[in-house]
Coordinates of C-alpha atoms in Angstrom, one line a residue:
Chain N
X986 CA -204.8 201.1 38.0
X987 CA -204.1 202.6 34.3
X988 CA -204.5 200.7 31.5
X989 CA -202.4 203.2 29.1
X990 CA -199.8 201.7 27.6
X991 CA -197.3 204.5 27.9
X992 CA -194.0 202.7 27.5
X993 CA -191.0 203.4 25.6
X994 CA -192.2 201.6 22.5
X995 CA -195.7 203.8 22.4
X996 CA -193.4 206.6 22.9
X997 CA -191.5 205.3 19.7
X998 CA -194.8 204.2 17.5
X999 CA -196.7 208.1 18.6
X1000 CA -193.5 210.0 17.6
X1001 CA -193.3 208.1 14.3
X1002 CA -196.8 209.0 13.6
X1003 CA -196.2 212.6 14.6
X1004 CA -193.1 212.7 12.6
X1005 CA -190.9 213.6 15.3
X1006 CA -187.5 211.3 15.6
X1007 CA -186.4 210.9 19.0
X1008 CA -183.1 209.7 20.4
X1009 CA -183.2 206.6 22.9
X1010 CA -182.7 209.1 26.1
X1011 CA -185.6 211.3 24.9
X1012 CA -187.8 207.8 24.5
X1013 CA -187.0 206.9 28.1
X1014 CA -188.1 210.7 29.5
X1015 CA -190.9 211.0 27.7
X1016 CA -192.0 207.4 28.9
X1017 CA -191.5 208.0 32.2
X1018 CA -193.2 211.5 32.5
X1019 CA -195.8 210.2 30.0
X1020 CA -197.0 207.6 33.0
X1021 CA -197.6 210.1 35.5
X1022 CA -199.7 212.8 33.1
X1023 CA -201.7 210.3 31.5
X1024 CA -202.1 208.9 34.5
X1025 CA -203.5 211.9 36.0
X1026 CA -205.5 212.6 32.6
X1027 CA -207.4 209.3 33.1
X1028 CA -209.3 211.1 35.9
X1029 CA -211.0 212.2 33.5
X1030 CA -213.2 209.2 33.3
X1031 CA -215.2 210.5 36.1
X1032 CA -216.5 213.2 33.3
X1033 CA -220.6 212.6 32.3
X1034 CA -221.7 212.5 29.2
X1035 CA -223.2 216.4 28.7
X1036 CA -224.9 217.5 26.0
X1037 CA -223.1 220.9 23.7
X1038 CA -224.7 223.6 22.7
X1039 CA -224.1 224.4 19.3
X1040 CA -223.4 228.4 20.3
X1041 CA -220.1 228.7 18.2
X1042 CA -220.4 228.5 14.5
X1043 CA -218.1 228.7 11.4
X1044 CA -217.9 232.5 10.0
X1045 CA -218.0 232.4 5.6
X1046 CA -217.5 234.6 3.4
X1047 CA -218.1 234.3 -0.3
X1048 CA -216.0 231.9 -2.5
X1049 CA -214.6 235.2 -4.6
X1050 CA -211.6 235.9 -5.7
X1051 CA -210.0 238.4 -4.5
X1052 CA -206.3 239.9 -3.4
X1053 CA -203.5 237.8 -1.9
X1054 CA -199.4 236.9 -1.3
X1055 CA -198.0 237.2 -4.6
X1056 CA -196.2 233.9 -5.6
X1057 CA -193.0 235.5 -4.7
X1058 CA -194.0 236.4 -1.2
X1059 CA -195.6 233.1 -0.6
X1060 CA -192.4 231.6 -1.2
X1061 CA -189.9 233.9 0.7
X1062 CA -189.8 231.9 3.7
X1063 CA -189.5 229.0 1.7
X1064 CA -185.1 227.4 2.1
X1065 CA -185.6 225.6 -1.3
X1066 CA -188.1 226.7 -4.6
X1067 CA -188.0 226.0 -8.4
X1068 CA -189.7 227.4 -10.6
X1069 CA -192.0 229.1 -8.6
X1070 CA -192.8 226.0 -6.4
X1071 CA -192.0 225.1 -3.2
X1072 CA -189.1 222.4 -3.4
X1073 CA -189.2 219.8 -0.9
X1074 CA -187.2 216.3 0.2
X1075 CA -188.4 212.8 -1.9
X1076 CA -191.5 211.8 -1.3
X1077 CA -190.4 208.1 -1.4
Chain K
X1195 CA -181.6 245.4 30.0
X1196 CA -181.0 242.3 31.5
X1197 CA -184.1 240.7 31.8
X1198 CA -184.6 238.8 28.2
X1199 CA -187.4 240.5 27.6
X1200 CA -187.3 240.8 23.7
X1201 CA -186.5 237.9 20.9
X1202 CA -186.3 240.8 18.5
X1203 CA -185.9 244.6 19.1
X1204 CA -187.2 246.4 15.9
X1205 CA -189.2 249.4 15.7
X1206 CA -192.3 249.3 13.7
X1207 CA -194.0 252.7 13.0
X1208 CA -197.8 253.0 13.7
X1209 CA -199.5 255.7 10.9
X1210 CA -200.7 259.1 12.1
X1211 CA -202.7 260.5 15.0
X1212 CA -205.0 257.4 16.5
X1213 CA -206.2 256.7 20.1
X1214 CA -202.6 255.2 20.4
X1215 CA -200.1 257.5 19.3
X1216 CA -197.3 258.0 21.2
X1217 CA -197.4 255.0 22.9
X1218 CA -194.7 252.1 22.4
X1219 CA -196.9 248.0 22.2
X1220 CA -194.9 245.1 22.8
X1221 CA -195.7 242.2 20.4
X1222 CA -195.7 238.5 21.6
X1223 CA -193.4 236.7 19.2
X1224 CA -196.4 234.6 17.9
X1225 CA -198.2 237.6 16.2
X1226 CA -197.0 238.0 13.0
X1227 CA -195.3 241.4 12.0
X1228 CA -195.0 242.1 8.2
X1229 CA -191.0 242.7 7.5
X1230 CA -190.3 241.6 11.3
X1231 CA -189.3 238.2 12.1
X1232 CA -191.8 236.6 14.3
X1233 CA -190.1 232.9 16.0
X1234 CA -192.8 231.6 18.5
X1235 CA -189.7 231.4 20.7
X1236 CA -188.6 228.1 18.5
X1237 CA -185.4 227.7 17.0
X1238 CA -188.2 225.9 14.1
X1239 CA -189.0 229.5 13.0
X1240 CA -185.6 231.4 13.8
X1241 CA -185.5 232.7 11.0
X1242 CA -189.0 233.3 9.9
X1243 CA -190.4 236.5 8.5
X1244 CA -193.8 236.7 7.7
X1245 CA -195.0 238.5 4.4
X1246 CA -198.7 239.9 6.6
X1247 CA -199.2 241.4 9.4
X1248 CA -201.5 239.6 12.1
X1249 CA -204.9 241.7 12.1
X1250 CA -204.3 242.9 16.0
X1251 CA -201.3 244.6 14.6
X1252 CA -203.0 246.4 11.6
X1253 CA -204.7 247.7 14.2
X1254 CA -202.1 249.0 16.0
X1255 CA -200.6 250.7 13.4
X1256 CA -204.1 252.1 12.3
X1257 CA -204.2 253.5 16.1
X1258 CA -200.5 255.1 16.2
X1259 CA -198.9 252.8 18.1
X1260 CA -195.0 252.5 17.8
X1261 CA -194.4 248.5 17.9
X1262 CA -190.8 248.4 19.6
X1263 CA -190.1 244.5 20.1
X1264 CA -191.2 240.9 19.6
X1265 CA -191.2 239.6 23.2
X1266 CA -190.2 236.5 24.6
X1267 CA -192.5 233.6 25.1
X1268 CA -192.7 230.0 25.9
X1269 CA -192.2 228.1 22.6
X1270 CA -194.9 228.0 20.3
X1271 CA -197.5 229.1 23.8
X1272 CA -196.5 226.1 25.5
X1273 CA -195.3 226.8 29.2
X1274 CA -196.2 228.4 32.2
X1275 CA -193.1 230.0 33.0
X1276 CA -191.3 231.6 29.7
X1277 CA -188.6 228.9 30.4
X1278 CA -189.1 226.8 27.3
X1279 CA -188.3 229.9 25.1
X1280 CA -185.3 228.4 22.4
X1281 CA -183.9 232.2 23.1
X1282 CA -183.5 231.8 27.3
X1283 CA -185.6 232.6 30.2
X1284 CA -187.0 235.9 31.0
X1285 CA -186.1 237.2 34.3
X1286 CA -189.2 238.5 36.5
X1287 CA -188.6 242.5 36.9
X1288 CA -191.1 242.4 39.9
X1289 CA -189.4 239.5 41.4
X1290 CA -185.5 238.9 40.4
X1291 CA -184.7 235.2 40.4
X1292 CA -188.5 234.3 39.6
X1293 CA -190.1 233.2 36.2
X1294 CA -192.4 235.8 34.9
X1295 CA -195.4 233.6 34.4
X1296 CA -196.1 232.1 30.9
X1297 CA -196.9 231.7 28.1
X1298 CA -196.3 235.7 27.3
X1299 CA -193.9 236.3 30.1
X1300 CA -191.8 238.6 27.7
X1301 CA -194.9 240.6 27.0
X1302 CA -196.0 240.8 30.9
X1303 CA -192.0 241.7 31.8
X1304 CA -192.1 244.5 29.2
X1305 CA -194.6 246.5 30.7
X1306 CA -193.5 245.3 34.3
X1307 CA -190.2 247.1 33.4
X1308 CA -191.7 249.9 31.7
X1309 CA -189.9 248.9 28.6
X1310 CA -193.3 249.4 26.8
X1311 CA -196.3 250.9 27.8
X1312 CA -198.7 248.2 26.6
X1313 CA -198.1 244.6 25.8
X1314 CA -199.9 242.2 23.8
X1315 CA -199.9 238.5 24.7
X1316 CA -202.2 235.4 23.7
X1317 CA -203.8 233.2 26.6
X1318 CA -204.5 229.4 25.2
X1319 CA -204.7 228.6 29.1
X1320 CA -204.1 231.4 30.8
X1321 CA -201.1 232.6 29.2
X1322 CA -201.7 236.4 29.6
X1323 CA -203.6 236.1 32.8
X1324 CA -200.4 234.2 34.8
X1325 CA -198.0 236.6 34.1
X1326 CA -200.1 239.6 34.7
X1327 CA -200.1 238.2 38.0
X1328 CA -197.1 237.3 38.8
X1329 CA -195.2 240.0 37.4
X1330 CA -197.5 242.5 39.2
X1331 CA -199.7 244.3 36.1
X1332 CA -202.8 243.8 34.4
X1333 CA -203.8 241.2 31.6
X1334 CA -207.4 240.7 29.7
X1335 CA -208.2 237.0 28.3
X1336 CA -211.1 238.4 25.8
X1337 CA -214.1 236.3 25.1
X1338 CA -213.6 233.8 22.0
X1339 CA -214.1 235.8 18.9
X1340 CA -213.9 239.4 20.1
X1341 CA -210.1 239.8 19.1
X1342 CA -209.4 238.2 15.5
X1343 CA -206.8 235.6 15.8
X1344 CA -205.6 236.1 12.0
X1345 CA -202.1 236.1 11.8
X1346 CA -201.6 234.8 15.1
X1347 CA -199.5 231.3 14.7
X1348 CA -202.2 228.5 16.0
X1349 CA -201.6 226.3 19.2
X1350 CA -205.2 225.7 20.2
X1351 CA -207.1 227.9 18.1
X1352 CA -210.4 226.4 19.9
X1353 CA -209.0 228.0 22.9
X1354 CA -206.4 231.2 22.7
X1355 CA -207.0 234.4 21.9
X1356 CA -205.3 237.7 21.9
X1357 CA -204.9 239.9 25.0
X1358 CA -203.7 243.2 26.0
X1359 CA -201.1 243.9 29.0
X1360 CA -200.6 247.1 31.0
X1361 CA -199.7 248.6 34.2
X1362 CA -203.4 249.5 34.9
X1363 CA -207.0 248.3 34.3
X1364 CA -207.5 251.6 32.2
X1365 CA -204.3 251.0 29.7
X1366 CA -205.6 247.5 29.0
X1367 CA -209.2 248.9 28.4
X1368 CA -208.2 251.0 26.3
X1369 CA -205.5 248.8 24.1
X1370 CA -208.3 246.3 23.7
X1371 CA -211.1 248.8 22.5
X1372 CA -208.5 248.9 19.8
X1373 CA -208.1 245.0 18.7
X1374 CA -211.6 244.1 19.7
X1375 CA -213.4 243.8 17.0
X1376 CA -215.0 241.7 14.2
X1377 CA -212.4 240.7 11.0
X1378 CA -213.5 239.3 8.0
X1379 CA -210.1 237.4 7.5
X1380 CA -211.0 235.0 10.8
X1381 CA -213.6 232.2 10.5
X1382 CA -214.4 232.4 14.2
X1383 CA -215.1 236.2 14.6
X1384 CA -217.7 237.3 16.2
X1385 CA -219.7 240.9 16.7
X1386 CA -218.6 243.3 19.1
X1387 CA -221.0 244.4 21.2
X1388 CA -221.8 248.5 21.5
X1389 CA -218.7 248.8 23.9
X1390 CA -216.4 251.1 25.2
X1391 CA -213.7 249.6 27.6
X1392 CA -211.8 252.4 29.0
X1393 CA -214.7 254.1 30.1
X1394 CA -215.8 251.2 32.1
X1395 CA -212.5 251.1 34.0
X1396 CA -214.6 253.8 36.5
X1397 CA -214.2 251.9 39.8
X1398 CA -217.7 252.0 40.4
X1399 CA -218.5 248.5 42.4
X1400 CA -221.3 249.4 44.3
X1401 CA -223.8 246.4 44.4
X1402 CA -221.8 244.7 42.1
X1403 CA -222.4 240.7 43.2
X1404 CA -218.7 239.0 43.4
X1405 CA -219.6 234.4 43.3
X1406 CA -215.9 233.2 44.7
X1407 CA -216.2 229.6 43.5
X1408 CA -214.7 227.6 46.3
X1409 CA -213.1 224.8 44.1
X1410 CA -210.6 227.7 42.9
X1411 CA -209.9 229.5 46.2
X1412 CA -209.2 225.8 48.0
X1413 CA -206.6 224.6 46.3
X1414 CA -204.5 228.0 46.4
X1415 CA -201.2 228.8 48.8
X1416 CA -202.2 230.4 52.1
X1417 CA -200.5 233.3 50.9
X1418 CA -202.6 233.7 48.0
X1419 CA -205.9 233.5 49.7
X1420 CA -204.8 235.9 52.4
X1421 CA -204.0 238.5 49.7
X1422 CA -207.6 237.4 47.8
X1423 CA -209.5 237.9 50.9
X1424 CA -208.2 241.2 51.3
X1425 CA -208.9 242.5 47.6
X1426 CA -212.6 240.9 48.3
X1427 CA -212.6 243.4 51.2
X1428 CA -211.6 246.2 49.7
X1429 CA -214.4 245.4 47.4
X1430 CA -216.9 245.1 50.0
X1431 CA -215.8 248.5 51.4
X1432 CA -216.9 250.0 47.9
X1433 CA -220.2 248.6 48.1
X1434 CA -219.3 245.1 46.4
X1435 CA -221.2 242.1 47.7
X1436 CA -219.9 238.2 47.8
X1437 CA -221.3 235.0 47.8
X1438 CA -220.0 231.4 47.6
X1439 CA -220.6 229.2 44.8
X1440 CA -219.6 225.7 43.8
X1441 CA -218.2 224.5 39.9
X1442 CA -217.9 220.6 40.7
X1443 CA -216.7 220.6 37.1
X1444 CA -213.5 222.8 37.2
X1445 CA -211.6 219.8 39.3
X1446 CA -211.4 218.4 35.4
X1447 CA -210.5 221.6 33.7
X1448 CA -206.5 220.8 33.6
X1449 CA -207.0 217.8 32.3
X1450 CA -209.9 218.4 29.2
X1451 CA -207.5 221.7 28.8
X1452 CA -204.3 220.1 28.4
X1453 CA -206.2 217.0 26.3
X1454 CA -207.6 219.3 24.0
X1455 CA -205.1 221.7 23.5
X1456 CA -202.4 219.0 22.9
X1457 CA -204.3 217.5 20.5
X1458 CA -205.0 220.6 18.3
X1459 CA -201.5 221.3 19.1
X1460 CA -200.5 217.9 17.5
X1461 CA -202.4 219.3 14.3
X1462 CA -201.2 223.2 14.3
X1463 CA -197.6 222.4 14.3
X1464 CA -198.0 219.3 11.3
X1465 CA -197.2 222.5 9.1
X1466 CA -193.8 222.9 10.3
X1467 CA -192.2 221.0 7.4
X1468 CA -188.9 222.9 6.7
X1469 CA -190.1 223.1 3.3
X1470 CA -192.9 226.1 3.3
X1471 CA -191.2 227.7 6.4
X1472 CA -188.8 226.3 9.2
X1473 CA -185.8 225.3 9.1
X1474 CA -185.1 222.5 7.1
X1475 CA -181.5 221.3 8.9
X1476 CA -180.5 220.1 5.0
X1477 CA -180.9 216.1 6.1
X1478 CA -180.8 213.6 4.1
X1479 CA -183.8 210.8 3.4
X1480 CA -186.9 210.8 1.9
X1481 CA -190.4 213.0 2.9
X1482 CA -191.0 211.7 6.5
X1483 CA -186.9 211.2 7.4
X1484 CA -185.8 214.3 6.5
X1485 CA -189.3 215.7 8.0
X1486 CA -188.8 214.0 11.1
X1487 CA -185.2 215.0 11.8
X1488 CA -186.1 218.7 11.2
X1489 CA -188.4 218.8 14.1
X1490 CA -186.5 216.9 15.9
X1491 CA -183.8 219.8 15.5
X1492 CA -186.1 222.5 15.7
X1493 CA -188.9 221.8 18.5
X1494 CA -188.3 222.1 22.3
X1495 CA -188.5 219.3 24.8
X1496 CA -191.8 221.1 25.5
X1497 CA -193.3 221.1 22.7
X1498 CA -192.3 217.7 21.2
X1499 CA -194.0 216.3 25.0
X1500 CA -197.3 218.3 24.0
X1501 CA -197.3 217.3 20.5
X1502 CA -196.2 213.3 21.2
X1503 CA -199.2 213.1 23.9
X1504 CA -201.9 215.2 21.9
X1505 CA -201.2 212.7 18.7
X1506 CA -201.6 209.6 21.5
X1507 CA -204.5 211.1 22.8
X1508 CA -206.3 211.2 19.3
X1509 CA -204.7 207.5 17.6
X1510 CA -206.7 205.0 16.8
X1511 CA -208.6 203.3 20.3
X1512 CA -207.7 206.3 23.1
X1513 CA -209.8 209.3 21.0
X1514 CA -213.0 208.3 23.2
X1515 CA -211.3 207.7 26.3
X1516 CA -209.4 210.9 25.9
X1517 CA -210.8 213.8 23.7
X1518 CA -214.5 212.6 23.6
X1519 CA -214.0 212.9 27.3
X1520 CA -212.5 216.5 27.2
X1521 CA -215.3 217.0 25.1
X1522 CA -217.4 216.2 28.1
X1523 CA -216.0 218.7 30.7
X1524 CA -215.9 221.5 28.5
X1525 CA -219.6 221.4 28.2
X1526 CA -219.7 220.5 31.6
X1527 CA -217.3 223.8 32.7
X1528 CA -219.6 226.1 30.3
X1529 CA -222.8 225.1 31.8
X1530 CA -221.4 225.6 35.4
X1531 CA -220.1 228.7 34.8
X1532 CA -223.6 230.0 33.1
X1533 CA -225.1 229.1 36.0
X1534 CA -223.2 230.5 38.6
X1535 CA -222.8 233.8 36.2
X1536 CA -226.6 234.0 36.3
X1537 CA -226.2 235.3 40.3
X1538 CA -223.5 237.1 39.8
X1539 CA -222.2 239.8 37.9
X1540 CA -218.6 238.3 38.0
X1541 CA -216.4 235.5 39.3
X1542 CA -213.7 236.0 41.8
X1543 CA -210.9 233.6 42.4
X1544 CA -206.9 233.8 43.0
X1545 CA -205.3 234.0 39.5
X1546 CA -202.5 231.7 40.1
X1547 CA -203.1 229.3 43.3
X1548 CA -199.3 230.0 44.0
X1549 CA -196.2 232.4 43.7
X1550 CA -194.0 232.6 40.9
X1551 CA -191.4 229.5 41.1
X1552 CA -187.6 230.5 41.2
X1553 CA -186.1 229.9 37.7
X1554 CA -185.5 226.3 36.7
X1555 CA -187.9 225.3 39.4
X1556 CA -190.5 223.8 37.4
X1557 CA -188.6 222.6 34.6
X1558 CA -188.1 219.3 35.1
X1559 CA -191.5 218.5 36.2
X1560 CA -193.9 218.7 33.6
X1561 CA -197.0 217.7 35.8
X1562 CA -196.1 220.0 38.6
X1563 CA -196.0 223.4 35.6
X1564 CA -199.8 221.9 34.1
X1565 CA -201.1 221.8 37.5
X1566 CA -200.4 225.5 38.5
X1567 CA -203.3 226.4 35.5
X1568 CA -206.1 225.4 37.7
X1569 CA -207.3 228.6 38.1
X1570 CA -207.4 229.8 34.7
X1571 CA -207.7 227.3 32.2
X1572 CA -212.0 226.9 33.0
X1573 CA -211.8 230.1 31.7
X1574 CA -210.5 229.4 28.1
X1575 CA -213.0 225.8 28.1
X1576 CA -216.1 228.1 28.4
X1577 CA -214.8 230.7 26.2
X1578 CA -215.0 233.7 28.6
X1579 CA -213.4 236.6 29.4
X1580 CA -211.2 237.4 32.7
X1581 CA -209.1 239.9 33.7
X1582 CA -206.0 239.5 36.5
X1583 CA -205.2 242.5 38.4
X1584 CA -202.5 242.9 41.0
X1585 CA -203.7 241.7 44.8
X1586 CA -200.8 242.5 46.3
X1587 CA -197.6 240.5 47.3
X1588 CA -196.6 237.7 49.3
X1589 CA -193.1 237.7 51.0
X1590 CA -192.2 240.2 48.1
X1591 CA -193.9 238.0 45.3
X1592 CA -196.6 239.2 43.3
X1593 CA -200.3 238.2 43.6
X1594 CA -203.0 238.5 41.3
X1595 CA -206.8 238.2 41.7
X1596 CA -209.1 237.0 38.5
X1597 CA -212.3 238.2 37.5
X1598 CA -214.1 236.2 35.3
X1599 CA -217.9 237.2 33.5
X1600 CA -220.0 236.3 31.1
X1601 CA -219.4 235.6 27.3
X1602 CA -219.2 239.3 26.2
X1603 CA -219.0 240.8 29.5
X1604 CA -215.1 242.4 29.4
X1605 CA -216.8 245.5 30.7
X1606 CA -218.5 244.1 34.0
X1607 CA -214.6 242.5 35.1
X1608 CA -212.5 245.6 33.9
X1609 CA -215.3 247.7 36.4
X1610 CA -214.4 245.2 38.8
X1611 CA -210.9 245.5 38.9
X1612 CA -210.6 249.2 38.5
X1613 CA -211.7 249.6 41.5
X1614 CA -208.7 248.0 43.0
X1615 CA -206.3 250.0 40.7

């Protein structure tokens, strides 16, 4: 009945994307439980298509400048910095 | 104090005389407190202290309040039973042995033990309004955009907002006539209305029309409805009237909730890095492996389940079948609930269709936790407020009953359940 492909290796590819490492007993939970919600999410099929009202809307203000975190504080939760930067791992 | 109740204990001052002073606010551990540090119950952010203060507690301050402690939660909002907390389970002080409801189970325990007068908590799916109700006291869900959600660390910002707990309708009136309120610092604010909540708590019911959808009373514990069908009564007695009505679209609610909420879940917590904040762990690699073995250190089982399913729901080939969907029934649960709302003042229904699990219960059964938000998640898809109040007990186990009205209408349900104060 589902067509979701919620095996351990989807498990695997979806935590790569999401940047989350797993270990192989993690893979296997989350595969098993994984079939049964998406299974139940599938019910959602049965949905129509209904039209949204556009009642919420994005709240501006004006592109000024004005007061915020001084560098310093911007960086206090920060493990690593240089020079006033945040200091990360290589990028490649 | 046994009960787990606080992540942090640290006072924070409120300034001068306000509508508040006196009176001690505990904080859900995903509002951020300048100076205080502010975890989301994750071992991610143990050791986070965040240079602002979230607006809701400006506010405080500005009204006197004395902050006393950062409460525990389910990490990051994600639980219905304070269980996934990286800091322990909070004990129930209403029932011993029982989860307090979650996501801000340390916030509804607080004022359940009388360890703070007031208690803020957010509710993404109902995560003030369960453990109101099954700790015994009162919780608000506010309409989307009354309460500023600056400075609160996002889940599923489409969804949560900030609410006030307390031991009676009146206390939470009168803590939310103090967040409510427009900010300029949130892009989804929205006006207050001429308002005054406390005053409304005045018990007055008479010809108040109660709709009790029947999808939401149906699927509840015997128990339960007893208990509901008594507070409906009561109502009656003060001149209240009922009438039955039908939202065929609320049997997809858990679902397009959990869909949606996963996947802006899967996006909110991309930020946790363990560069700008969180811990790093030190591991070695490049960008993405020493990334990814961070949050693998720092996340929950909880949380890595929510954010692994809400990036599958939104890859490449399932974002139709799943979020487009979600899409669907959230427009579909707004339009049912304007409709019933436009014969009734408010909605009545059991606030959670069971009694709080023992501790541990749930844990291992992911489905069996997302299913128990039945009740309350419509609420959050069609951006409305509710209110829980205490319907009395069920083999010693709290009950509460749920109030839900129209967008703006936080007076008409905190009338309502004054009047069974």
């Amino acid at each position: 009945m589902s067509d979701h492909p919620a095996g351990p290796d989807t498990v695997r590819h979806v935590a790569e994307l999401a940047r989350v490492d797993l270990d192989d007993d993690e893979v296997d939970q989350f595969a098993e439980q994984f079939a049964d919600i998406l299974d139940y999410f599938e019910t959602i099929e049965d949905v129509p298509e209904v039209d949204r009202e556009a009642e919420l809307v994005n709240v501006m203000r004006p592109d000024e400048e004005r007061e915020s975190l001084t560098q310093e504080e911007a960086l206090s939760n920060a493990e690593s910095s240089e020079d006033g930067y945040f200091k990360g791992p290589n990028v490649s | 104090m046994t009960e787990n109740v606080y992540i942090t204990e640290e006072r924070i001052d409120g300034e001068g005389e306000g509508q508040l002073a006196g009176k001690t606010v505990a904080v859900k551990d995903n509002i951020s407190t300048e100076g205080v540090r502010t975890t989301c119950g994750s071992a991610m952010l143990d050791e986070y202290v965040p240079p602002y203060d979230a607006t809701v507690v400006e506010r405080l301050k500005e009204a006197g309040a004395t902050i006393n402690g950062k409460t525990n939660m389910d990490e990051f909002g994600m639980g219905t039973t304070t269980e996934t907390s990286a800091f322990g389970a909070t004990d129930n002080p209403a029932a011993p042995g029982h989860v307090p409801g979650g996501s801000s189970g340390g916030s509804a325990a607080a004022v359940a033990a009388g360890e703070a007068d007031l208690a803020l908590g957010t509710d993404t799916g109902g995560s003030v309004r369960c453990p109101a109700a099954f700790c015994g006291v009162v919780g608000i869900k506010p309409t989307y955009g009354l309460v500023s959600r600056y400075g609160l660390i996002a889940y599923g910002n489409s969804l949560e907002q900030v609410g006030p707990l307390a031991p009676s309708v009146e206390g939470a009136a009168e803590l939310l006539d103090v967040i409510a309120g427009e900010d300029p610092n949130d892009a989804t604010t929205r006006e207050r209305p001429d308002t005054d909540y406390a005053a409304a708590a005045d018990g007055d019911v008479d010809g108040l029309r109660i709709g009790v959808p029947t999808e939401l009373v149906e699927g509840a514990d015997e128990g339960v409805v007893e208990q509901f069908w008594s507070a409906i009564d009561k109502l009656e007695a003060q001149g209240a009237r009922y009438h039955e009505v039908s939202l065929p679209s609320v049997k997809h609610a858990v679902e397009a909730y959990y869909v949606i909420a996963m996947s802006e879940a899967s996006s909110n917590l991309a930020r946790f890095d363990g560069v700008r904040y969180g811990q790093s762990g030190g591991f070695d690699g490049n960008w993405n492996e020493a990334f990814s073995a961070a949050r693998r250190e720092g996340f929950g089982d909880e949380v890595k389940r929510r954010i692994l399913l809400g990036t599958f729901a939104l890859s490449a080939g399932y974002q139709d079948k799943y979020y487009k969907k979600a899409q669907d029934a959230r427009a579909w649960v707004k339009q049912d609930f304007d409709e019933a709302l436009s014969e009734a003042d408010v909605l009545a229904s059991p606030t959670m269709p069971i009694t709080p699990f023992e501790l541990g219960e749930s844990l291992d059964d992911p489905l069996k936790m997302y299913l128990a938000d039945a009740n309350t998640t419509p609420v959050n898809l069609a951006d409305l407020p509710a209110i829980s109040v205490p319907a009395g007990e069920v083999d010693g186990l709290p009950v509460g009953i749920q109030f839900v009205g129209p967008a703006f209408g936080e007076e008409q349900i905190i009338r309502a359940g004054s009047a069974l104060d």
